Amino acid sequence: MPEGRSNLFDRIPDVSPLVKGERSALDPSFTPERLPHREKDAEQLALILSPSLSNYRPSNVVIFGKPGVGKTSVVKFVESEVNKTIDSRPNSKVKIVDVNCGVVDNSYGVLVSIGNSILENGEERLPFTGWPIDKLYNTVEEKINNFGGIVIVVLDEIDKLVKKSGDSVLYQLLRINEITSSGKVSILGISNDLRFTDYLDPRVKSRLIEETMVFYPYNATQIYDILKDRALYSGIADVIDDTAIKTCAALAAQDQGDARRAIDLLRISVEIAERSGMKKIDEDTIYDAKLKLERDVVIETVSTLPLHSKLTLFSIVLLDEIKKGGKSTMGEFYDLYEKISNRVGVDNLTQRRVADIVSELTNLGLIESQVQSFGRYGRTTTVNLNYSSSKIKEILLRDEVIEKLKDVKPLQKPLPFS
Ligand SMILES: Nc1ncnc2c1ncn2[C@@H]1O[C@H](COP(=O)(O)OP(=O)(O)OP(=O)(O)O)[C@@H](O)[C@H]1O
Ligand SMILES: [Mg+2]
């Protein structure tokens, strides 16, 4: 840096912090001491797990619920209560093993996590790769038997494990109780996909789902209470309007009753207010935060799409520019998709695969698609964008392959390349 030049950050004014308490309370990973409106669920789960404290195997249980409804938080809370209780009851032999199947989504990883959590003093850790799965399974089974107590295996996001690697590890774990004489295993699965059990073998399904719990989405009043607590922990209670908290809660309640989204909105509005030197957070700040959050989600969603999804979306964007927001038919954008794929030098997919991509883009909320009937001329799928084409185009052009298409100009008919 040349002498005398000020540091980049010297020129950025200090933010005046509105947060007087724990800033981490505005972070979704924060574990609060209380979970308003989930007390009964926590009690029910504690009841299901309670036999373990007397060294009996609790029923296997699966908790279902949409994202952000407190499933992981409740399970973590109950886990810590179990751990506190066993500390004061020397005769209880319980081990809880947490596996995040969003990260560990294969049988090997699950078995290693279990084996390594019940190592005896001085025993070597199991290797993260390399062993034949049968050897690993037999070793883990032996370790559970030697442990001689109850191993509660928490499989958070169990649907990801099953979709990625099938149900064989569940089958093996559930069978351990029939083989071992002392150690027993219980499974606590958590899923936000109600249909994941369709992927299970009937024998696994009936053994795994001995108990189920469903966490329903929060309503606006419940989210309001959760946010009030977070505002108190973080020390922003006196700089935020009550109507702002109510708006934040109402927006998140409309959006699937997701507490995580409500907390994200609150945190982003605090950041917006601090950066612009505001002294108070009002309803308008919450709406600004909502816009920012949506923008961020669109950027993340579009930029992480696979190449052919980007190419499909790019052809829909080009047609949107030509039609000034009008709908495009499958025939029209498939034609264009084929041409732009060739232009960037990749083999195009079949129309059937592109139709699957259209369903995926629809599920992600980026486009809307409808099947339209033309009477005796048959049916076709029509699509239109849910966001401005210039915004989507700008994000797509950040991809190094799509970037080659930056000079393709929308034309009135004839279409580009024709
Ligand atoms: N009842 C509650 N009280 C306080 N905070 C809550 C409550 N429910 C959820 N939260 C907060 O909302 C966020 C999301 O909760 P959590 O991670 O438990 O959801 P989840 O149901 O496991 O979602 P996902 O299916 O996406 O994993 C966390 O920051 C959590 O602290
Ligand atoms: Mg979770």
Short mmCIF file of C-alpha atoms and ligand atoms in Angstrom, two decimals:
data_model
loop_
_atom_site.label_atom_id
_atom_site.label_comp_id
_atom_site.label_asym_id
_atom_site.label_seq_id
_atom_site.Cartn_x
_atom_site.Cartn_y
_atom_site.Cartn_z
CA MET A 1 0.00 0.00 0.00
CA PRO A 2 1.47 3.44 -0.88
CA GLU A 3 2.62 5.45 2.09
CA GLY A 4 0.05 7.84 3.51
CA ARG A 5 -2.89 5.92 1.98
CA SER A 6 -5.48 5.16 4.62
CA ASN A 7 -6.67 1.65 5.29
CA LEU A 8 -9.90 0.70 3.50
CA PHE A 9 -11.71 0.34 6.81
CA ASP A 10 -10.63 3.79 8.02
CA ARG A 11 -13.01 5.23 5.47
CA ILE A 12 -15.96 3.14 6.59
CA PRO A 13 -17.73 4.88 9.46
CA ASP A 14 -18.03 2.85 12.67
CA VAL A 15 -21.47 1.35 13.08
CA SER A 16 -23.22 2.54 16.19
CA PRO A 17 -24.29 -0.75 17.75
CA LEU A 18 -27.96 -1.09 18.62
CA VAL A 19 -27.28 -4.48 20.18
CA LYS A 20 -26.54 -4.04 23.85
CA GLY A 21 -26.73 -7.70 24.89
CA GLU A 22 -25.68 -10.95 23.28
CA ARG A 23 -25.49 -10.46 19.50
CA SER A 24 -25.33 -14.23 18.97
CA ALA A 25 -28.97 -14.40 20.14
CA LEU A 26 -29.86 -13.08 16.68
CA ASP A 27 -28.00 -15.93 15.05
CA PRO A 28 -30.00 -19.02 14.03
CA SER A 29 -27.39 -21.29 15.65
CA PHE A 30 -27.98 -19.71 19.09
CA THR A 31 -29.45 -22.16 21.61
CA PRO A 32 -31.89 -20.29 23.80
CA GLU A 33 -32.54 -21.39 27.39
CA ARG A 34 -36.28 -21.51 26.82
CA LEU A 35 -38.27 -22.66 23.82
CA PRO A 36 -41.63 -20.92 24.04
CA HIS A 37 -44.55 -22.95 22.61
CA ARG A 38 -42.53 -26.13 22.45
CA GLU A 39 -42.65 -26.98 26.17
CA LYS A 40 -45.25 -29.73 25.65
CA ASP A 41 -43.27 -31.25 22.77
CA ALA A 42 -40.14 -31.26 24.92
CA GLU A 43 -42.08 -32.97 27.73
CA GLN A 44 -43.51 -35.57 25.34
CA LEU A 45 -40.06 -36.36 23.97
CA ALA A 46 -38.64 -36.58 27.50
CA LEU A 47 -41.38 -39.06 28.35
CA ILE A 48 -40.56 -41.18 25.29
CA LEU A 49 -36.84 -41.22 26.19
CA SER A 50 -37.31 -41.64 29.95
CA PRO A 51 -37.04 -45.48 30.04
CA SER A 52 -33.37 -45.05 29.07
CA LEU A 53 -32.67 -43.57 32.52
CA SER A 54 -33.66 -46.93 34.01
CA ASN A 55 -31.58 -48.71 31.37
CA TYR A 56 -34.54 -49.84 29.24
CA ARG A 57 -34.57 -49.23 25.53
CA PRO A 58 -36.89 -46.32 24.65
CA SER A 59 -39.10 -46.62 21.56
CA ASN A 60 -37.67 -45.45 18.29
CA VAL A 61 -39.21 -42.13 17.35
CA VAL A 62 -39.37 -39.91 14.29
CA ILE A 63 -40.10 -36.18 14.55
CA PHE A 64 -41.62 -34.56 11.49
CA GLY A 65 -42.09 -30.86 10.78
CA LYS A 66 -41.36 -28.16 8.23
CA PRO A 67 -38.09 -26.19 8.36
CA GLY A 68 -37.56 -23.82 11.26
CA VAL A 69 -40.27 -25.18 13.55
CA GLY A 70 -37.87 -26.04 16.38
CA LYS A 71 -37.26 -29.78 15.85
CA THR A 72 -33.47 -29.68 16.27
CA SER A 73 -33.73 -27.16 19.11
CA VAL A 74 -36.19 -29.29 21.10
CA VAL A 75 -34.12 -32.45 20.61
CA LYS A 76 -30.92 -30.64 21.71
CA PHE A 77 -32.73 -29.25 24.74
CA VAL A 78 -34.06 -32.67 25.79
CA GLU A 79 -30.62 -34.21 25.15
CA SER A 80 -28.98 -31.76 27.52
CA GLU A 81 -31.64 -32.52 30.15
CA VAL A 82 -30.98 -36.27 29.78
CA ASN A 83 -27.24 -35.66 30.12
CA LYS A 84 -27.72 -33.55 33.25
CA THR A 85 -29.93 -36.25 34.76
CA ILE A 86 -27.52 -39.11 34.10
CA ASP A 87 -24.74 -37.11 35.73
CA SER A 88 -26.66 -37.37 38.98
CA ARG A 89 -27.74 -41.01 38.47
CA PRO A 90 -24.62 -43.19 38.39
CA ASN A 91 -26.68 -46.31 37.59
CA SER A 92 -28.02 -44.87 34.32
CA LYS A 93 -25.90 -45.87 31.36
CA VAL A 94 -27.04 -43.76 28.43
CA LYS A 95 -25.10 -42.33 25.53
CA ILE A 96 -26.65 -39.94 23.02
CA VAL A 97 -24.94 -39.78 19.64
CA ASP A 98 -25.72 -36.82 17.39
CA VAL A 99 -25.40 -37.36 13.67
CA ASN A 100 -26.21 -34.53 11.28
CA CYS A 101 -27.16 -36.47 8.15
CA GLY A 102 -27.00 -33.23 6.15
CA VAL A 103 -23.23 -33.72 6.52
CA VAL A 104 -22.83 -37.44 7.25
CA ASP A 105 -25.15 -39.00 4.67
CA ASN A 106 -23.69 -42.49 4.28
CA SER A 107 -23.79 -45.74 6.28
CA TYR A 108 -20.03 -45.71 6.92
CA GLY A 109 -20.07 -42.24 8.44
CA VAL A 110 -23.05 -43.02 10.67
CA LEU A 111 -21.45 -46.22 12.00
CA VAL A 112 -18.10 -44.48 12.67
CA SER A 113 -19.88 -41.65 14.55
CA ILE A 114 -21.63 -44.22 16.76
CA GLY A 115 -18.52 -46.35 17.34
CA ASN A 116 -16.33 -43.37 18.21
CA SER A 117 -18.82 -42.01 20.72
CA ILE A 118 -18.64 -45.11 22.94
CA LEU A 119 -14.91 -45.79 22.95
CA GLU A 120 -13.55 -47.29 26.14
CA ASN A 121 -10.55 -45.57 27.76
CA GLY A 122 -7.49 -45.80 25.54
CA GLU A 123 -9.34 -47.47 22.64
CA GLU A 124 -8.32 -46.34 19.17
CA ARG A 125 -10.74 -44.24 17.12
CA LEU A 126 -12.32 -45.90 14.10
CA PRO A 127 -10.92 -44.71 10.76
CA PHE A 128 -13.08 -42.35 8.66
CA THR A 129 -12.45 -44.40 5.52
CA GLY A 130 -11.01 -47.67 4.42
CA TRP A 131 -12.68 -50.47 6.36
CA PRO A 132 -15.07 -52.91 4.66
CA ILE A 133 -18.57 -52.04 5.83
CA ASP A 134 -19.16 -55.53 7.34
CA LYS A 135 -16.06 -55.24 9.52
CA LEU A 136 -17.16 -51.77 10.64
CA TYR A 137 -20.67 -52.94 11.42
CA ASN A 138 -19.41 -55.93 13.46
CA THR A 139 -17.01 -53.70 15.39
CA VAL A 140 -19.71 -51.16 16.20
CA GLU A 141 -22.09 -53.91 17.29
CA GLU A 142 -19.39 -55.30 19.59
CA LYS A 143 -18.70 -51.85 21.03
CA ILE A 144 -22.41 -51.32 21.75
CA ASN A 145 -22.52 -54.67 23.52
CA ASN A 146 -19.40 -53.87 25.54
CA PHE A 147 -20.85 -50.48 26.45
CA GLY A 148 -23.76 -52.39 27.93
CA GLY A 149 -26.12 -49.41 28.15
CA ILE A 150 -28.59 -47.55 25.95
CA VAL A 151 -27.26 -45.79 22.86
CA ILE A 152 -29.70 -43.21 21.52
CA VAL A 153 -28.73 -42.39 17.95
CA VAL A 154 -30.12 -39.01 16.88
CA LEU A 155 -30.26 -38.86 13.09
CA ASP A 156 -31.06 -35.23 12.27
CA GLU A 157 -32.22 -34.79 8.66
CA ILE A 158 -32.62 -38.58 8.40
CA ASP A 159 -34.40 -38.09 5.04
CA LYS A 160 -31.08 -37.02 3.49
CA LEU A 161 -29.36 -40.20 4.70
CA VAL A 162 -32.14 -42.41 3.33
CA LYS A 163 -32.37 -40.62 -0.02
CA LYS A 164 -28.61 -40.65 -0.52
CA SER A 165 -27.65 -44.05 0.87
CA GLY A 166 -30.84 -46.09 1.29
CA ASP A 167 -31.99 -47.68 4.53
CA SER A 168 -29.40 -50.43 5.04
CA VAL A 169 -27.70 -48.76 8.01
CA LEU A 170 -31.11 -48.32 9.67
CA TYR A 171 -31.85 -51.97 9.08
CA GLN A 172 -28.53 -52.95 10.66
CA LEU A 173 -28.94 -50.65 13.64
CA LEU A 174 -32.49 -51.83 14.28
CA ARG A 175 -31.32 -55.47 14.15
CA ILE A 176 -28.62 -54.91 16.80
CA ASN A 177 -31.22 -55.17 19.56
CA GLU A 178 -32.06 -58.70 18.46
CA ILE A 179 -28.40 -59.75 18.47
CA THR A 180 -26.68 -58.06 21.40
CA SER A 181 -27.34 -59.26 24.90
CA SER A 182 -26.51 -56.10 26.86
CA GLY A 183 -26.14 -52.85 24.83
CA LYS A 184 -29.29 -51.57 23.10
CA VAL A 185 -29.90 -48.97 20.42
CA SER A 186 -32.78 -46.50 19.96
CA ILE A 187 -33.13 -44.27 16.94
CA LEU A 188 -34.46 -40.74 17.08
CA GLY A 189 -34.98 -39.48 13.53
CA ILE A 190 -35.75 -35.90 12.55
CA SER A 191 -37.11 -35.03 9.12
CA ASN A 192 -38.73 -32.12 7.34
CA ASP A 193 -39.85 -34.39 4.54
CA LEU A 194 -43.01 -36.26 5.49
CA ARG A 195 -42.66 -38.62 2.55
CA PHE A 196 -39.20 -39.98 3.31
CA THR A 197 -40.72 -43.10 4.84
CA ASP A 198 -41.88 -44.07 1.32
CA TYR A 199 -38.21 -44.86 0.65
CA LEU A 200 -38.04 -47.37 3.52
CA ASP A 201 -38.37 -51.11 3.32
CA PRO A 202 -41.61 -52.07 5.16
CA ARG A 203 -39.60 -53.99 7.80
CA VAL A 204 -37.46 -50.95 8.54
CA LYS A 205 -40.46 -48.63 8.49
CA SER A 206 -42.48 -50.58 11.03
CA ARG A 207 -39.53 -50.90 13.44
CA LEU A 208 -38.30 -47.33 13.05
CA ILE A 209 -41.64 -45.64 13.49
CA GLU A 210 -42.67 -46.92 16.90
CA GLU A 211 -43.57 -43.36 17.90
CA THR A 212 -44.02 -40.22 15.82
CA MET A 213 -44.22 -36.58 16.75
CA VAL A 214 -45.32 -33.81 14.43
CA PHE A 215 -44.24 -30.22 15.00
CA TYR A 216 -46.74 -27.86 13.39
CA PRO A 217 -45.70 -24.48 11.95
CA TYR A 218 -45.80 -21.57 14.38
CA ASN A 219 -48.53 -18.96 14.08
CA ALA A 220 -47.82 -15.21 14.24
CA THR A 221 -48.50 -14.94 17.99
CA GLN A 222 -46.10 -17.80 18.77
CA ILE A 223 -43.37 -16.33 16.57
CA TYR A 224 -43.94 -12.97 18.25
CA ASP A 225 -43.18 -14.58 21.65
CA ILE A 226 -40.04 -16.23 20.27
CA LEU A 227 -38.84 -12.92 18.80
CA LYS A 228 -39.60 -11.02 22.00
CA ASP A 229 -37.27 -13.42 23.85
CA ARG A 230 -34.53 -12.93 21.25
CA ALA A 231 -34.94 -9.15 21.45
CA LEU A 232 -34.47 -9.38 25.23
CA TYR A 233 -31.40 -11.65 25.08
CA SER A 234 -29.75 -9.43 22.48
CA GLY A 235 -30.63 -6.23 24.31
CA ILE A 236 -32.52 -4.58 21.43
CA ALA A 237 -35.91 -4.59 23.15
CA ASP A 238 -35.93 -0.83 23.70
CA VAL A 239 -34.79 0.12 20.20
CA ILE A 240 -37.36 -1.92 18.31
CA ASP A 241 -41.02 -0.98 17.93
CA ASP A 242 -43.53 -3.55 19.06
CA THR A 243 -45.27 -3.17 15.67
CA ALA A 244 -41.97 -4.03 13.98
CA ILE A 245 -41.75 -7.31 15.96
CA LYS A 246 -45.40 -8.03 15.11
CA THR A 247 -44.75 -7.41 11.41
CA CYS A 248 -41.70 -9.61 11.49
CA ALA A 249 -43.73 -12.39 13.15
CA ALA A 250 -46.63 -11.99 10.69
CA LEU A 251 -44.33 -12.18 7.66
CA ALA A 252 -42.64 -15.35 8.95
CA ALA A 253 -46.00 -16.90 9.88
CA GLN A 254 -47.24 -16.37 6.31
CA ASP A 255 -44.04 -17.97 5.10
CA GLN A 256 -44.55 -21.51 6.51
CA GLY A 257 -44.41 -20.50 10.19
CA ASP A 258 -40.63 -20.68 10.16
CA ALA A 259 -38.94 -19.27 13.30
CA ARG A 260 -35.52 -19.32 11.61
CA ARG A 261 -36.76 -16.95 8.93
CA ALA A 262 -38.27 -14.65 11.58
CA ILE A 263 -34.92 -14.49 13.42
CA ASP A 264 -33.08 -13.87 10.12
CA LEU A 265 -35.43 -10.96 9.37
CA LEU A 266 -34.83 -9.52 12.82
CA ARG A 267 -31.04 -9.80 12.51
CA ILE A 268 -30.94 -8.26 9.04
CA SER A 269 -33.13 -5.35 10.12
CA VAL A 270 -30.75 -4.70 13.02
CA GLU A 271 -27.82 -4.71 10.56
CA ILE A 272 -29.63 -2.34 8.17
CA ALA A 273 -30.47 0.04 11.03
CA GLU A 274 -26.91 -0.02 12.40
CA ARG A 275 -25.32 0.60 9.01
CA SER A 276 -27.53 3.55 8.31
CA GLY A 277 -27.04 4.99 11.78
CA MET A 278 -30.70 4.68 12.74
CA LYS A 279 -31.62 4.86 16.40
CA LYS A 280 -34.75 2.70 16.14
CA ILE A 281 -35.95 -0.28 14.15
CA ASP A 282 -39.42 0.22 12.77
CA GLU A 283 -41.82 -1.60 10.47
CA ASP A 284 -40.16 -0.14 7.34
CA THR A 285 -36.79 -1.59 8.40
CA ILE A 286 -38.41 -5.02 8.60
CA TYR A 287 -39.76 -4.65 5.05
CA ASP A 288 -36.30 -3.57 3.84
CA ALA A 289 -34.85 -6.64 5.54
CA LYS A 290 -37.45 -8.84 3.83
CA LEU A 291 -36.41 -7.49 0.41
CA LYS A 292 -32.74 -8.05 1.19
CA LEU A 293 -33.36 -11.59 2.44
CA GLU A 294 -35.33 -12.47 -0.69
CA ARG A 295 -32.62 -11.04 -2.90
CA ASP A 296 -29.97 -13.06 -1.09
CA VAL A 297 -32.02 -16.25 -1.36
CA VAL A 298 -32.49 -15.74 -5.13
CA ILE A 299 -28.76 -15.15 -5.63
CA GLU A 300 -27.89 -18.28 -3.66
CA THR A 301 -30.52 -20.40 -5.41
CA VAL A 302 -29.67 -19.30 -8.96
CA SER A 303 -25.90 -19.35 -8.59
CA THR A 304 -25.85 -22.89 -7.19
CA LEU A 305 -28.00 -24.42 -9.96
CA PRO A 306 -26.42 -27.14 -12.13
CA LEU A 307 -25.35 -26.03 -15.63
CA HIS A 308 -28.35 -27.37 -17.59
CA SER A 309 -30.76 -25.76 -15.13
CA LYS A 310 -28.92 -22.47 -15.68
CA LEU A 311 -29.13 -22.92 -19.45
CA THR A 312 -32.86 -23.68 -19.24
CA LEU A 313 -33.41 -20.66 -17.02
CA PHE A 314 -31.32 -18.49 -19.34
CA SER A 315 -33.50 -19.44 -22.31
CA ILE A 316 -36.61 -18.57 -20.28
CA VAL A 317 -35.00 -15.21 -19.40
CA LEU A 318 -34.26 -14.43 -23.07
CA LEU A 319 -37.80 -15.24 -24.09
CA ASP A 320 -39.11 -13.12 -21.22
CA GLU A 321 -37.13 -10.18 -22.60
CA ILE A 322 -38.60 -10.71 -26.06
CA LYS A 323 -42.11 -11.16 -24.77
CA LYS A 324 -41.80 -8.41 -22.17
CA GLY A 325 -42.93 -10.61 -19.30
CA GLY A 326 -45.32 -12.82 -21.29
CA LYS A 327 -45.46 -16.61 -20.98
CA SER A 328 -43.29 -18.91 -23.07
CA THR A 329 -44.20 -22.38 -24.21
CA MET A 330 -42.10 -25.49 -23.74
CA GLY A 331 -41.54 -25.72 -27.51
CA GLU A 332 -40.22 -22.16 -27.66
CA PHE A 333 -37.75 -22.28 -24.81
CA TYR A 334 -36.60 -25.85 -25.54
CA ASP A 335 -35.68 -24.70 -29.04
CA LEU A 336 -33.72 -21.82 -27.61
CA TYR A 337 -32.17 -24.00 -24.88
CA GLU A 338 -30.87 -26.39 -27.58
CA LYS A 339 -29.30 -23.53 -29.49
CA ILE A 340 -27.62 -21.86 -26.55
CA SER A 341 -26.32 -25.23 -25.29
CA ASN A 342 -24.67 -25.76 -28.67
CA ARG A 343 -23.34 -22.21 -28.62
CA VAL A 344 -21.52 -22.84 -25.32
CA GLY A 345 -20.34 -26.26 -26.52
CA VAL A 346 -22.32 -28.64 -24.30
CA ASP A 347 -24.57 -31.50 -25.39
CA ASN A 348 -28.21 -30.61 -24.86
CA LEU A 349 -30.51 -32.78 -22.76
CA THR A 350 -33.73 -34.31 -24.10
CA GLN A 351 -37.00 -32.38 -23.88
CA ARG A 352 -38.18 -34.81 -21.19
CA ARG A 353 -35.16 -34.00 -18.96
CA VAL A 354 -35.67 -30.28 -19.54
CA ALA A 355 -39.32 -30.77 -18.48
CA ASP A 356 -37.95 -32.23 -15.20
CA ILE A 357 -35.70 -29.19 -14.83
CA VAL A 358 -38.75 -26.95 -15.31
CA SER A 359 -40.48 -28.76 -12.41
CA GLU A 360 -37.36 -28.28 -10.24
CA LEU A 361 -37.17 -24.56 -11.10
CA THR A 362 -40.89 -24.30 -10.27
CA ASN A 363 -40.38 -26.03 -6.91
CA LEU A 364 -37.56 -23.61 -6.12
CA GLY A 365 -40.00 -20.75 -6.75
CA LEU A 366 -37.91 -19.20 -9.55
CA ILE A 367 -40.56 -19.71 -12.22
CA GLU A 368 -44.22 -20.55 -12.47
CA SER A 369 -45.31 -23.27 -14.87
CA GLN A 370 -48.72 -24.39 -16.04
CA VAL A 371 -49.97 -27.08 -18.33
CA GLN A 372 -52.15 -25.39 -20.93
CA SER A 373 -54.55 -27.22 -23.20
CA PHE A 374 -55.00 -26.23 -26.81
CA GLY A 375 -57.98 -28.50 -27.44
CA ARG A 376 -57.37 -30.85 -30.32
CA TYR A 377 -53.88 -29.36 -30.83
CA GLY A 378 -52.75 -30.99 -27.59
CA ARG A 379 -51.21 -29.56 -24.43
CA THR A 380 -48.05 -27.71 -23.62
CA THR A 381 -46.30 -26.35 -20.55
CA THR A 382 -46.08 -22.57 -20.31
CA VAL A 383 -43.67 -20.81 -17.99
CA ASN A 384 -43.04 -17.34 -16.69
CA LEU A 385 -40.44 -15.88 -14.35
CA ASN A 386 -41.22 -15.00 -10.74
CA TYR A 387 -38.40 -12.42 -10.55
CA SER A 388 -37.24 -9.68 -12.88
CA SER A 389 -35.45 -11.10 -15.91
CA SER A 390 -32.63 -8.55 -15.65
CA LYS A 391 -31.90 -9.63 -12.06
CA ILE A 392 -31.85 -13.35 -12.91
CA LYS A 393 -29.78 -12.70 -16.03
CA GLU A 394 -27.20 -10.74 -14.07
CA ILE A 395 -26.78 -13.63 -11.60
CA LEU A 396 -26.65 -16.26 -14.38
CA LEU A 397 -23.98 -14.32 -16.26
CA ARG A 398 -21.66 -14.68 -13.26
CA ASP A 399 -21.27 -18.35 -14.30
CA GLU A 400 -18.19 -18.79 -16.46
CA VAL A 401 -20.01 -20.92 -19.06
CA ILE A 402 -23.16 -18.79 -19.23
CA GLU A 403 -20.95 -15.70 -19.45
CA LYS A 404 -20.20 -16.70 -23.06
CA LEU A 405 -23.83 -15.84 -23.83
CA LYS A 406 -23.61 -12.29 -22.58
CA ASP A 407 -23.84 -10.78 -26.07
CA VAL A 408 -26.91 -12.72 -27.09
CA LYS A 409 -29.40 -9.92 -27.54
CA PRO A 410 -33.12 -10.37 -27.29
CA LEU A 411 -34.68 -9.74 -30.69
CA GLN A 412 -38.24 -9.33 -31.75
CA LYS A 413 -39.08 -12.38 -33.84
CA PRO A 414 -37.11 -14.09 -35.34
CA LEU A 415 -35.67 -15.50 -32.13
CA PRO A 416 -31.93 -15.32 -31.41
CA PHE A 417 -29.91 -17.72 -33.60
CA SER A 418 -32.81 -18.45 -35.93
N1 LIG B 1 -39.85 -22.45 20.31
C1 LIG B 1 -38.74 -21.79 20.02
N2 LIG B 1 -38.24 -20.89 20.87
C2 LIG B 1 -37.11 -20.20 20.59
N3 LIG B 1 -36.42 -20.32 19.45
C3 LIG B 1 -36.89 -21.21 18.56
C4 LIG B 1 -38.05 -21.98 18.79
N4 LIG B 1 -38.28 -22.76 17.72
C5 LIG B 1 -37.29 -22.49 16.85
N5 LIG B 1 -36.47 -21.56 17.36
C6 LIG B 1 -35.29 -21.00 16.70
O1 LIG B 1 -35.52 -21.05 15.29
C7 LIG B 1 -34.37 -21.53 14.61
C8 LIG B 1 -34.71 -22.79 13.85
O2 LIG B 1 -35.01 -23.82 14.76
P1 LIG B 1 -34.55 -25.33 14.53
O3 LIG B 1 -33.19 -25.36 13.94
O4 LIG B 1 -34.77 -26.08 15.79
O5 LIG B 1 -35.60 -25.77 13.40
P2 LIG B 1 -35.79 -27.19 12.68
O6 LIG B 1 -37.23 -27.55 12.84
O7 LIG B 1 -34.78 -28.15 13.15
O8 LIG B 1 -35.54 -26.77 11.16
P3 LIG B 1 -34.89 -27.63 9.96
O9 LIG B 1 -35.94 -28.61 9.51
O10 LIG B 1 -34.64 -26.60 8.91
O11 LIG B 1 -33.66 -28.27 10.47
C9 LIG B 1 -33.29 -21.70 15.66
O12 LIG B 1 -32.52 -20.53 15.70
C10 LIG B 1 -34.06 -21.86 16.96
O13 LIG B 1 -33.32 -21.35 18.04
MG MG B 2 -33.12 -28.98 12.18
#
